[in-house]
mmCIF file of N, CA and C in Angstrom:
data_model
loop_
_atom_site.group_PDB
_atom_site.id
_atom_site.type_symbol
_atom_site.label_atom_id
_atom_site.label_comp_id
_atom_site.label_asym_id
_atom_site.label_seq_id
_atom_site.Cartn_x
_atom_site.Cartn_y
_atom_site.Cartn_z
ATOM 1 N N UNK A 1 -5.950 49.620 -112.194
ATOM 2 C CA UNK A 1 -6.408 48.601 -112.994
ATOM 3 C C UNK A 1 -5.207 47.976 -113.842
ATOM 4 N N UNK A 2 -4.896 46.736 -113.582
ATOM 5 C CA UNK A 2 -3.898 46.072 -114.330
ATOM 6 C C UNK A 2 -4.428 45.568 -115.649
ATOM 7 N N UNK A 3 -3.578 45.653 -116.665
ATOM 8 C CA UNK A 3 -3.935 45.006 -117.964
ATOM 9 C C UNK A 3 -3.418 43.650 -118.001
ATOM 10 N N UNK A 4 -4.212 42.677 -118.368
ATOM 11 C CA UNK A 4 -3.789 41.340 -118.556
ATOM 12 C C UNK A 4 -3.745 41.072 -119.968
ATOM 13 N N UNK A 5 -2.542 40.645 -120.424
ATOM 14 C CA UNK A 5 -2.356 40.398 -121.837
ATOM 15 C C UNK A 5 -3.127 39.000 -122.145
ATOM 16 N N UNK A 6 -3.659 38.999 -123.379
ATOM 17 C CA UNK A 6 -4.395 37.711 -123.672
ATOM 18 C C UNK A 6 -3.419 36.539 -123.754
ATOM 19 N N UNK A 7 -3.930 35.382 -123.348
ATOM 20 C CA UNK A 7 -3.084 34.210 -123.404
ATOM 21 C C UNK A 7 -2.989 33.748 -124.867
ATOM 22 N N UNK A 8 -1.796 33.603 -125.270
ATOM 23 C CA UNK A 8 -1.698 33.176 -126.805
ATOM 24 C C UNK A 8 -2.210 31.789 -126.971
ATOM 25 N N UNK A 9 -2.971 31.675 -128.164
ATOM 26 C CA UNK A 9 -3.534 30.400 -128.310
ATOM 27 C C UNK A 9 -2.714 29.869 -129.592
ATOM 28 N N UNK A 10 -2.167 28.634 -129.419
ATOM 29 C CA UNK A 10 -1.385 28.041 -130.449
ATOM 30 C C UNK A 10 -2.370 27.641 -131.614
ATOM 31 N N UNK A 11 -2.008 28.012 -132.824
ATOM 32 C CA UNK A 11 -2.837 27.626 -133.882
ATOM 33 C C UNK A 11 -2.989 26.072 -134.087
ATOM 34 N N UNK A 12 -4.085 25.680 -134.464
ATOM 35 C CA UNK A 12 -4.262 24.209 -134.532
ATOM 36 C C UNK A 12 -3.469 23.633 -135.664
ATOM 37 N N UNK A 13 -2.822 22.528 -135.420
ATOM 38 C CA UNK A 13 -1.983 21.933 -136.516
ATOM 39 C C UNK A 13 -2.599 20.698 -136.901
ATOM 40 N N UNK A 14 -3.911 20.560 -136.715
ATOM 41 C CA UNK A 14 -4.596 19.215 -137.054
ATOM 42 C C UNK A 14 -4.496 19.117 -138.614
ATOM 43 N N UNK A 15 -4.111 17.974 -138.975
ATOM 44 C CA UNK A 15 -4.089 17.466 -140.327
ATOM 45 C C UNK A 15 -4.947 16.221 -140.511
ATOM 46 N N UNK A 16 -5.760 16.334 -141.577
ATOM 47 C CA UNK A 16 -6.740 15.087 -141.790
ATOM 48 C C UNK A 16 -5.716 13.882 -141.911
ATOM 49 N N UNK A 17 -5.929 12.785 -141.163
ATOM 50 C CA UNK A 17 -5.103 11.570 -141.275
ATOM 51 C C UNK A 17 -5.233 10.878 -142.542
ATOM 52 N N UNK A 18 -3.992 10.506 -142.928
ATOM 53 C CA UNK A 18 -3.896 9.594 -144.149
ATOM 54 C C UNK A 18 -2.845 8.595 -143.930
ATOM 55 N N UNK A 19 -2.833 7.478 -144.599
ATOM 56 C CA UNK A 19 -1.839 6.435 -144.239
ATOM 57 C C UNK A 19 -0.520 6.492 -144.877
ATOM 58 N N UNK A 20 -0.180 7.653 -145.502
ATOM 59 C CA UNK A 20 1.115 7.743 -146.094
ATOM 60 C C UNK A 20 2.146 7.935 -145.090
ATOM 61 N N UNK A 21 3.466 7.583 -145.474
ATOM 62 C CA UNK A 21 4.610 7.658 -144.613
ATOM 63 C C UNK A 21 4.897 9.036 -144.049
ATOM 64 N N UNK A 22 4.701 10.047 -144.906
ATOM 65 C CA UNK A 22 4.981 11.471 -144.391
ATOM 66 C C UNK A 22 4.011 11.811 -143.223
ATOM 67 N N UNK A 23 2.848 11.474 -143.376
ATOM 68 C CA UNK A 23 1.946 11.754 -142.254
ATOM 69 C C UNK A 23 2.267 10.830 -140.981
ATOM 70 N N UNK A 24 2.673 9.646 -141.204
ATOM 71 C CA UNK A 24 3.048 8.892 -139.959
ATOM 72 C C UNK A 24 4.294 9.387 -139.311
ATOM 73 N N UNK A 25 5.327 9.749 -140.137
ATOM 74 C CA UNK A 25 6.379 10.382 -139.522
ATOM 75 C C UNK A 25 6.153 11.661 -138.733
ATOM 76 N N UNK A 26 5.223 12.493 -139.322
ATOM 77 C CA UNK A 26 4.905 13.687 -138.615
ATOM 78 C C UNK A 26 4.104 13.434 -137.430
ATOM 79 N N UNK A 27 3.147 12.575 -137.517
ATOM 80 C CA UNK A 27 2.275 12.208 -136.319
ATOM 81 C C UNK A 27 3.135 11.846 -135.204
ATOM 82 N N UNK A 28 4.121 10.975 -135.318
ATOM 83 C CA UNK A 28 4.902 10.481 -134.173
ATOM 84 C C UNK A 28 6.145 11.271 -133.952
ATOM 85 N N UNK A 29 6.314 12.415 -134.643
ATOM 86 C CA UNK A 29 7.322 13.308 -134.466
ATOM 87 C C UNK A 29 8.822 12.619 -134.650
ATOM 88 N N UNK A 30 8.783 11.698 -135.526
ATOM 89 C CA UNK A 30 10.013 11.036 -135.872
ATOM 90 C C UNK A 30 10.613 10.222 -134.722
ATOM 91 N N UNK A 31 9.757 9.828 -133.718
ATOM 92 C CA UNK A 31 10.209 9.179 -132.516
ATOM 93 C C UNK A 31 9.579 7.772 -132.469
ATOM 94 N N UNK A 32 10.336 6.929 -131.881
ATOM 95 C CA UNK A 32 9.792 5.500 -131.569
ATOM 96 C C UNK A 32 8.758 5.615 -130.533
ATOM 97 N N UNK A 33 7.670 4.980 -130.736
ATOM 98 C CA UNK A 33 6.511 4.995 -129.851
ATOM 99 C C UNK A 33 6.743 4.240 -128.606
ATOM 100 N N UNK A 34 7.768 3.328 -128.579
ATOM 101 C CA UNK A 34 8.108 2.440 -127.500
ATOM 102 C C UNK A 34 9.225 3.185 -126.566
ATOM 103 N N UNK A 35 10.377 3.500 -127.107
ATOM 104 C CA UNK A 35 11.446 4.111 -126.335
ATOM 105 C C UNK A 35 11.701 5.513 -126.474
ATOM 106 N N UNK A 36 10.981 6.154 -127.450
ATOM 107 C CA UNK A 36 11.071 7.633 -127.693
ATOM 108 C C UNK A 36 12.451 8.034 -128.312
ATOM 109 N N UNK A 37 13.244 7.153 -128.704
ATOM 110 C CA UNK A 37 14.497 7.463 -129.494
ATOM 111 C C UNK A 37 14.025 7.723 -130.849
ATOM 112 N N UNK A 38 15.018 8.259 -131.642
ATOM 113 C CA UNK A 38 14.713 8.513 -133.184
ATOM 114 C C UNK A 38 14.361 7.183 -133.765
ATOM 115 N N UNK A 39 13.275 7.393 -134.438
ATOM 116 C CA UNK A 39 12.720 6.297 -135.199
ATOM 117 C C UNK A 39 13.373 5.984 -136.527
ATOM 118 N N UNK A 40 13.392 4.765 -136.994
ATOM 119 C CA UNK A 40 14.089 4.480 -138.274
ATOM 120 C C UNK A 40 13.114 3.836 -139.307
ATOM 121 N N UNK A 41 11.995 3.403 -138.849
ATOM 122 C CA UNK A 41 11.003 2.725 -139.736
ATOM 123 C C UNK A 41 9.587 2.883 -139.277
ATOM 124 N N UNK A 42 8.698 2.735 -140.286
ATOM 125 C CA UNK A 42 7.208 2.658 -140.122
ATOM 126 C C UNK A 42 6.782 1.331 -140.084
ATOM 127 N N UNK A 43 6.076 0.843 -139.038
ATOM 128 C CA UNK A 43 5.626 -0.500 -138.839
ATOM 129 C C UNK A 43 4.209 -0.605 -138.728
ATOM 130 N N UNK A 44 3.586 -1.757 -139.265
ATOM 131 C CA UNK A 44 2.255 -2.038 -139.136
ATOM 132 C C UNK A 44 2.041 -2.807 -137.796
ATOM 133 N N UNK A 45 1.059 -2.294 -136.953
ATOM 134 C CA UNK A 45 0.884 -2.995 -135.746
ATOM 135 C C UNK A 45 0.245 -4.485 -135.968
ATOM 136 N N UNK A 46 -0.789 -4.471 -136.860
ATOM 137 C CA UNK A 46 -1.330 -5.912 -137.315
ATOM 138 C C UNK A 46 -0.492 -6.079 -138.574
ATOM 139 N N UNK A 47 0.334 -7.120 -138.621
ATOM 140 C CA UNK A 47 1.176 -7.315 -139.751
ATOM 141 C C UNK A 47 0.397 -7.642 -141.098
ATOM 142 N N UNK A 48 1.104 -7.108 -142.161
ATOM 143 C CA UNK A 48 0.535 -7.313 -143.493
ATOM 144 C C UNK A 48 0.115 -8.807 -143.723
ATOM 145 N N UNK A 49 0.845 -9.708 -143.164
ATOM 146 C CA UNK A 49 0.447 -11.081 -143.457
ATOM 147 C C UNK A 49 -0.794 -11.495 -142.838
ATOM 148 N N UNK A 50 -1.347 -10.804 -141.943
ATOM 149 C CA UNK A 50 -2.527 -11.106 -141.260
ATOM 150 C C UNK A 50 -3.777 -10.237 -141.856
ATOM 151 N N UNK A 51 -3.421 -9.140 -142.453
ATOM 152 C CA UNK A 51 -4.519 -8.351 -143.068
ATOM 153 C C UNK A 51 -3.962 -7.382 -144.022
ATOM 154 N N UNK A 52 -4.334 -7.624 -145.365
ATOM 155 C CA UNK A 52 -3.836 -6.697 -146.424
ATOM 156 C C UNK A 52 -4.421 -5.373 -146.277
ATOM 157 N N UNK A 53 -5.767 -5.252 -145.885
ATOM 158 C CA UNK A 53 -6.373 -3.972 -145.662
ATOM 159 C C UNK A 53 -5.742 -3.070 -144.571
ATOM 160 N N UNK A 54 -5.172 -3.684 -143.540
ATOM 161 C CA UNK A 54 -4.656 -3.006 -142.404
ATOM 162 C C UNK A 54 -3.461 -2.051 -142.868
ATOM 163 N N UNK A 55 -2.824 -2.309 -143.947
ATOM 164 C CA UNK A 55 -1.688 -1.563 -144.537
ATOM 165 C C UNK A 55 -2.350 -0.201 -144.912
ATOM 166 N N UNK A 56 -3.565 -0.052 -145.235
ATOM 167 C CA UNK A 56 -4.193 1.155 -145.694
ATOM 168 C C UNK A 56 -4.713 2.030 -144.522
ATOM 169 N N UNK A 57 -4.721 1.559 -143.363
ATOM 170 C CA UNK A 57 -5.190 2.239 -142.159
ATOM 171 C C UNK A 57 -4.049 3.008 -141.419
ATOM 172 N N UNK A 58 -4.100 4.287 -141.349
ATOM 173 C CA UNK A 58 -3.175 5.007 -140.541
ATOM 174 C C UNK A 58 -3.099 4.633 -139.060
ATOM 175 N N UNK A 59 -4.269 4.210 -138.491
ATOM 176 C CA UNK A 59 -4.340 3.795 -137.135
ATOM 177 C C UNK A 59 -3.599 2.580 -136.825
ATOM 178 N N UNK A 60 -3.226 1.914 -137.868
ATOM 179 C CA UNK A 60 -2.482 0.637 -137.784
ATOM 180 C C UNK A 60 -0.978 0.875 -137.902
ATOM 181 N N UNK A 61 -0.511 2.073 -138.092
ATOM 182 C CA UNK A 61 0.912 2.346 -138.377
ATOM 183 C C UNK A 61 1.538 3.187 -137.218
ATOM 184 N N UNK A 62 2.816 2.752 -136.994
ATOM 185 C CA UNK A 62 3.519 3.518 -135.925
ATOM 186 C C UNK A 62 4.997 3.624 -136.390
ATOM 187 N N UNK A 63 5.787 4.508 -135.751
ATOM 188 C CA UNK A 63 7.293 4.595 -136.069
ATOM 189 C C UNK A 63 7.924 3.864 -134.783
ATOM 190 N N UNK A 64 8.995 3.134 -135.302
ATOM 191 C CA UNK A 64 9.818 2.428 -134.235
ATOM 192 C C UNK A 64 11.292 2.610 -134.674
ATOM 193 N N UNK A 65 12.088 2.416 -133.637
ATOM 194 C CA UNK A 65 13.526 2.380 -133.882
ATOM 195 C C UNK A 65 13.840 0.924 -134.306
ATOM 196 N N UNK A 66 15.085 0.660 -134.777
ATOM 197 C CA UNK A 66 15.433 -0.646 -135.198
ATOM 198 C C UNK A 66 15.319 -1.702 -134.101
ATOM 199 N N UNK A 67 15.770 -1.401 -132.936
ATOM 200 C CA UNK A 67 15.799 -2.286 -131.823
ATOM 201 C C UNK A 67 14.315 -2.659 -131.415
ATOM 202 N N UNK A 68 13.570 -1.627 -131.340
ATOM 203 C CA UNK A 68 12.084 -1.987 -130.914
ATOM 204 C C UNK A 68 11.343 -2.745 -131.942
ATOM 205 N N UNK A 69 11.632 -2.441 -133.271
ATOM 206 C CA UNK A 69 11.074 -3.199 -134.296
ATOM 207 C C UNK A 69 11.459 -4.635 -134.328
ATOM 208 N N UNK A 70 12.732 -4.917 -134.047
ATOM 209 C CA UNK A 70 13.223 -6.183 -134.047
ATOM 210 C C UNK A 70 12.612 -6.936 -132.837
ATOM 211 N N UNK A 71 12.502 -6.348 -131.763
ATOM 212 C CA UNK A 71 11.858 -6.863 -130.426
ATOM 213 C C UNK A 71 10.372 -7.239 -130.671
ATOM 214 N N UNK A 72 9.732 -6.386 -131.427
ATOM 215 C CA UNK A 72 8.369 -6.543 -131.692
ATOM 216 C C UNK A 72 8.085 -7.849 -132.461
ATOM 217 N N UNK A 73 9.051 -8.115 -133.372
ATOM 218 C CA UNK A 73 8.767 -9.260 -134.356
ATOM 219 C C UNK A 73 9.619 -10.459 -133.923
ATOM 220 N N UNK A 74 10.400 -10.319 -132.813
ATOM 221 C CA UNK A 74 11.345 -11.416 -132.370
ATOM 222 C C UNK A 74 10.621 -12.768 -132.189
ATOM 223 N N UNK A 75 9.511 -12.753 -131.480
ATOM 224 C CA UNK A 75 8.848 -14.110 -131.117
ATOM 225 C C UNK A 75 7.693 -14.277 -131.890
ATOM 226 N N UNK A 76 7.427 -13.482 -132.951
ATOM 227 C CA UNK A 76 6.132 -13.522 -133.669
ATOM 228 C C UNK A 76 5.098 -12.582 -132.917
ATOM 229 N N UNK A 77 4.316 -11.953 -133.829
ATOM 230 C CA UNK A 77 3.327 -11.139 -133.458
ATOM 231 C C UNK A 77 2.078 -11.904 -133.079
ATOM 232 N N UNK A 78 1.545 -11.696 -131.817
ATOM 233 C CA UNK A 78 0.289 -12.336 -131.481
ATOM 234 C C UNK A 78 -0.677 -11.252 -130.811
ATOM 235 N N UNK A 79 -1.830 -11.702 -130.524
ATOM 236 C CA UNK A 79 -2.850 -10.759 -130.127
ATOM 237 C C UNK A 79 -2.311 -9.981 -128.818
ATOM 238 N N UNK A 80 -1.530 -10.580 -127.986
ATOM 239 C CA UNK A 80 -1.046 -9.825 -126.777
ATOM 240 C C UNK A 80 -0.104 -8.699 -127.282
ATOM 241 N N UNK A 81 0.942 -8.995 -128.158
ATOM 242 C CA UNK A 81 1.741 -8.036 -128.575
ATOM 243 C C UNK A 81 1.123 -6.873 -129.363
ATOM 244 N N UNK A 82 0.153 -7.253 -130.156
ATOM 245 C CA UNK A 82 -0.710 -6.323 -130.830
ATOM 246 C C UNK A 82 -1.370 -5.286 -129.940
ATOM 247 N N UNK A 83 -1.926 -5.877 -128.837
ATOM 248 C CA UNK A 83 -2.782 -5.094 -127.902
ATOM 249 C C UNK A 83 -1.835 -4.142 -127.228
ATOM 250 N N UNK A 84 -0.573 -4.647 -126.793
ATOM 251 C CA UNK A 84 0.463 -3.788 -126.149
ATOM 252 C C UNK A 84 0.942 -2.657 -127.074
ATOM 253 N N UNK A 85 1.135 -3.002 -128.307
ATOM 254 C CA UNK A 85 1.615 -1.942 -129.233
ATOM 255 C C UNK A 85 0.557 -0.848 -129.452
ATOM 256 N N UNK A 86 -0.775 -1.265 -129.537
ATOM 257 C CA UNK A 86 -1.789 -0.314 -129.670
ATOM 258 C C UNK A 86 -1.906 0.568 -128.511
ATOM 259 N N UNK A 87 -1.654 0.078 -127.233
ATOM 260 C CA UNK A 87 -1.584 0.911 -126.080
ATOM 261 C C UNK A 87 -0.469 1.890 -126.103
ATOM 262 N N UNK A 88 0.711 1.336 -126.447
ATOM 263 C CA UNK A 88 1.888 2.272 -126.666
ATOM 264 C C UNK A 88 1.668 3.434 -127.593
ATOM 265 N N UNK A 89 1.041 3.001 -128.727
ATOM 266 C CA UNK A 89 0.639 4.079 -129.708
ATOM 267 C C UNK A 89 -0.185 5.169 -129.012
ATOM 268 N N UNK A 90 -1.257 4.685 -128.397
ATOM 269 C CA UNK A 90 -2.155 5.600 -127.689
ATOM 270 C C UNK A 90 -1.481 6.499 -126.697
ATOM 271 N N UNK A 91 -0.698 5.885 -125.851
ATOM 272 C CA UNK A 91 0.095 6.530 -124.729
ATOM 273 C C UNK A 91 0.982 7.553 -125.417
ATOM 274 N N UNK A 92 1.656 7.219 -126.506
ATOM 275 C CA UNK A 92 2.594 8.170 -127.068
ATOM 276 C C UNK A 92 1.846 9.364 -127.603
ATOM 277 N N UNK A 93 0.826 9.092 -128.334
ATOM 278 C CA UNK A 93 -0.104 10.310 -128.860
ATOM 279 C C UNK A 93 -0.525 11.201 -127.771
ATOM 280 N N UNK A 94 -0.996 10.527 -126.665
ATOM 281 C CA UNK A 94 -1.437 11.310 -125.523
ATOM 282 C C UNK A 94 -0.399 12.162 -124.869
ATOM 283 N N UNK A 95 0.799 11.703 -124.765
ATOM 284 C CA UNK A 95 1.846 12.295 -124.108
ATOM 285 C C UNK A 95 2.622 13.327 -124.995
ATOM 286 N N UNK A 96 2.420 13.114 -126.212
ATOM 287 C CA UNK A 96 3.150 14.049 -127.214
ATOM 288 C C UNK A 96 2.258 15.165 -127.861
ATOM 289 N N UNK A 97 1.173 15.423 -127.233
ATOM 290 C CA UNK A 97 0.337 16.614 -127.706
ATOM 291 C C UNK A 97 -0.460 16.269 -128.889
ATOM 292 N N UNK A 98 -0.736 15.003 -129.264
ATOM 293 C CA UNK A 98 -1.465 14.590 -130.406
ATOM 294 C C UNK A 98 -2.800 13.913 -129.887
ATOM 295 N N UNK A 99 -3.340 14.434 -128.855
ATOM 296 C CA UNK A 99 -4.514 13.734 -128.239
ATOM 297 C C UNK A 99 -5.709 13.564 -129.335
ATOM 298 N N UNK A 100 -5.887 14.602 -130.186
ATOM 299 C CA UNK A 100 -7.025 14.620 -131.228
ATOM 300 C C UNK A 100 -6.838 13.383 -132.029
ATOM 301 N N UNK A 101 -5.602 12.886 -132.181
ATOM 302 C CA UNK A 101 -5.424 11.632 -133.127
ATOM 303 C C UNK A 101 -5.722 10.308 -132.335
ATOM 304 N N UNK A 102 -5.426 10.408 -131.011
ATOM 305 C CA UNK A 102 -5.533 9.241 -130.208
ATOM 306 C C UNK A 102 -7.065 8.751 -130.057
ATOM 307 N N UNK A 103 -7.900 9.774 -130.170
ATOM 308 C CA UNK A 103 -9.329 9.565 -130.003
ATOM 309 C C UNK A 103 -10.112 10.029 -131.339
ATOM 310 N N UNK A 104 -9.424 9.926 -132.473
ATOM 311 C CA UNK A 104 -9.965 10.424 -133.694
ATOM 312 C C UNK A 104 -11.257 9.712 -134.253
ATOM 313 N N UNK A 105 -12.233 10.366 -134.485
ATOM 314 C CA UNK A 105 -13.405 9.721 -135.132
ATOM 315 C C UNK A 105 -13.701 10.525 -136.429
ATOM 316 N N UNK A 106 -13.682 9.935 -137.679
ATOM 317 C CA UNK A 106 -13.866 10.618 -138.900
ATOM 318 C C UNK A 106 -15.239 11.401 -138.948
ATOM 319 N N UNK A 107 -15.292 12.541 -139.604
ATOM 320 C CA UNK A 107 -16.511 13.382 -139.619
ATOM 321 C C UNK A 107 -17.669 12.471 -140.291
ATOM 322 N N UNK A 108 -17.328 11.737 -141.352
ATOM 323 C CA UNK A 108 -18.426 10.899 -142.024
ATOM 324 C C UNK A 108 -18.999 9.963 -141.060
ATOM 325 N N UNK A 109 -18.317 9.419 -140.003
ATOM 326 C CA UNK A 109 -18.875 8.526 -139.009
ATOM 327 C C UNK A 109 -19.765 9.271 -138.137
ATOM 328 N N UNK A 110 -19.382 10.575 -137.661
ATOM 329 C CA UNK A 110 -20.126 11.404 -136.886
ATOM 330 C C UNK A 110 -21.486 11.811 -137.474
ATOM 331 N N UNK A 111 -21.318 12.177 -138.749
ATOM 332 C CA UNK A 111 -22.623 12.660 -139.399
ATOM 333 C C UNK A 111 -23.591 11.578 -139.842
ATOM 334 N N UNK A 112 -23.013 10.402 -139.785
ATOM 335 C CA UNK A 112 -23.851 9.250 -140.276
ATOM 336 C C UNK A 112 -25.049 8.895 -139.368
#
């Protein structure tokens, strides 16, 4: 009889989402969600000029490098660029081991 060692289970590192910059940097592992280089800034997907409330939503924030940030704003932000950035955010979270944040639903919404 062979003894099989238990498969180590990584402890959950889930942190309740908040819109502060520390959480956003941690969430995206200090990487640009577009090119995966080192990020230099936190950016709102829906710009502040369009929605003041969106600044308070962690789901609306991503980290970008300087080049990708400039490219995002180069020709103005429109619904097509917003949709593309939201998809890049989702893809980054799914590929970087943060799936639980890509599909996050707050507990108060579940229990309501």
